[in-house]
mmCIF file of C-alpha atoms in Angstrom:
data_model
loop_
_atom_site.group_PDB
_atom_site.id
_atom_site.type_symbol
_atom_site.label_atom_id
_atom_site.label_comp_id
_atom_site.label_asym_id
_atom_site.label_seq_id
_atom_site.Cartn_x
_atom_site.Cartn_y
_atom_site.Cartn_z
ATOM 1 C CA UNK A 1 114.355 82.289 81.663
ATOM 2 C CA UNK A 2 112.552 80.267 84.240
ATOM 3 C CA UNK A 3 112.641 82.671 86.977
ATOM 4 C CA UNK A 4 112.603 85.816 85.771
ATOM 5 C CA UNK A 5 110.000 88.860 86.497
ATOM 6 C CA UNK A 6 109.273 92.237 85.167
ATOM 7 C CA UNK A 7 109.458 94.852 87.261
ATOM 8 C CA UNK A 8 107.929 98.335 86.217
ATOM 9 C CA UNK A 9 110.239 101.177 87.378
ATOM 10 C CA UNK A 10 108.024 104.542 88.609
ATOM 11 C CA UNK A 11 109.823 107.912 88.946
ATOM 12 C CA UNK A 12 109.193 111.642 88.007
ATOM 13 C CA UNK A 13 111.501 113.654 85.595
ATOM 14 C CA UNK A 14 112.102 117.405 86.073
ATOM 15 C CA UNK A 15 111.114 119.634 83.200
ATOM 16 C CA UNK A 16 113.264 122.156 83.611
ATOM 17 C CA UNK A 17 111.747 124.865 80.786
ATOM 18 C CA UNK A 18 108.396 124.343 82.456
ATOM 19 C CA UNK A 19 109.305 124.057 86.394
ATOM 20 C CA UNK A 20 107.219 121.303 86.446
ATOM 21 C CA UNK A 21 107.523 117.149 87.054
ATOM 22 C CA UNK A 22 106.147 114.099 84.913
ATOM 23 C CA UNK A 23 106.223 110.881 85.383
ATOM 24 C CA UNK A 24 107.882 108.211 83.697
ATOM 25 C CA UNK A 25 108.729 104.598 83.905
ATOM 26 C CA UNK A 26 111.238 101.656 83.094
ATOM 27 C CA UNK A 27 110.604 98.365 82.759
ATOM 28 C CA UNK A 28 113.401 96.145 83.823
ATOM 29 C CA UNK A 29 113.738 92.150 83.779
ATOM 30 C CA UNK A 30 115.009 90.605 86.859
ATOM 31 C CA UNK A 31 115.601 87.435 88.456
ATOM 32 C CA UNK A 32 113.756 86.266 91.287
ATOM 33 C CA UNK A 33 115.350 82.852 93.060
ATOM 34 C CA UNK A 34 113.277 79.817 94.112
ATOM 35 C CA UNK A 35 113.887 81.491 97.618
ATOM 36 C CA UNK A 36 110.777 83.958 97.017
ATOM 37 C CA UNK A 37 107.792 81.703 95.625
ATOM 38 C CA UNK A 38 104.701 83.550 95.838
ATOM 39 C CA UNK A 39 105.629 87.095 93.878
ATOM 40 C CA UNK A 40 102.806 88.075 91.784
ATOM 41 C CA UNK A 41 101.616 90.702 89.933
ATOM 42 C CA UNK A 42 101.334 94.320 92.070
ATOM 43 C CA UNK A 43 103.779 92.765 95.187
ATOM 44 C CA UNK A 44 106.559 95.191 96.010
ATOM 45 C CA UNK A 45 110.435 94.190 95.647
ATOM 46 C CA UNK A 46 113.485 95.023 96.572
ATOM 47 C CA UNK A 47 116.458 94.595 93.480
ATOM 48 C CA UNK A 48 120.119 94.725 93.929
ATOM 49 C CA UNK A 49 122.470 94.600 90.799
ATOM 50 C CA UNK A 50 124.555 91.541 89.927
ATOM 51 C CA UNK A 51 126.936 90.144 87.159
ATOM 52 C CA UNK A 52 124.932 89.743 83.929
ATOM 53 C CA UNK A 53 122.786 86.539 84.130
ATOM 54 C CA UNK A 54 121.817 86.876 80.331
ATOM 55 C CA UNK A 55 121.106 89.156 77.892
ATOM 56 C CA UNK A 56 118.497 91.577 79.665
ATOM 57 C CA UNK A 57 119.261 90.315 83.305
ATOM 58 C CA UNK A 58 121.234 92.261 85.443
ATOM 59 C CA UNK A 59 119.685 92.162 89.038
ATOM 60 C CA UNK A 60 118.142 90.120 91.364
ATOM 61 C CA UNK A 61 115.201 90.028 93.939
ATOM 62 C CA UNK A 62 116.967 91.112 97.256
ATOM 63 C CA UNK A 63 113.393 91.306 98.998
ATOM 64 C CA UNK A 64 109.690 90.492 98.764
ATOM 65 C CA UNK A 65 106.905 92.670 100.095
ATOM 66 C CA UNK A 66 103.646 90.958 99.278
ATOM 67 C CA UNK A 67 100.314 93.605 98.074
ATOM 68 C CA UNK A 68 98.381 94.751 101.462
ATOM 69 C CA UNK A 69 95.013 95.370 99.819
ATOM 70 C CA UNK A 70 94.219 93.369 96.445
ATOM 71 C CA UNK A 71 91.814 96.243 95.434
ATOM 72 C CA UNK A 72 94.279 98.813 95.213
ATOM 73 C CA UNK A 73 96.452 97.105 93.146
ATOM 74 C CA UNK A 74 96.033 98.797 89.696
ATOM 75 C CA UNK A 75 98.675 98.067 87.441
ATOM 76 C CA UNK A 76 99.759 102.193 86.098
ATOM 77 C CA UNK A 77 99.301 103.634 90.114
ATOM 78 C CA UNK A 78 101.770 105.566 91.279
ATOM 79 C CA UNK A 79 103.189 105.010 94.849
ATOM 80 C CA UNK A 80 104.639 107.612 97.412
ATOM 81 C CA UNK A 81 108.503 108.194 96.488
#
């Protein structure tokens, strides 16, 4: 689809035989309306679920939190939960 982003899901899985934490991620597609033009790559969103737009697409952009520092912005970082 035309407006449709990918956005990667970050969040830590208890190991319960080693009392320890790793993380993990998801990738999910969602739809982002002509409402919110500039989201790019390493911006933070806000998703809310919806009816099923297609196949894959099941939420949409609720709300867009553009990147505060461009240097930070490495694709695999992990931010506070």
């Amino acid at each position: 689809m035309k407006n449709t982003v990918v956005v990667r899901r970050d969040y830590l899985n208890f190991i319960k035989k080693y009392r320890r934490f790793e993380k993990r991620h998801t990738n999910m597609t969602v739809h982002c309306s002509p409402a919110f033009e500039n989201v790019k790559e390493g911006d933070i969103v806000t998703i809310g679920q919806c009816r099923p737009l297609s196949k894959t697409i099941r939420f949409n952009v609720l709300e867009h939190e553009p990147a505060t520092n461009l240097s930070q912005n490495v694709k695999k970082s992990f931010r506070m939960f």
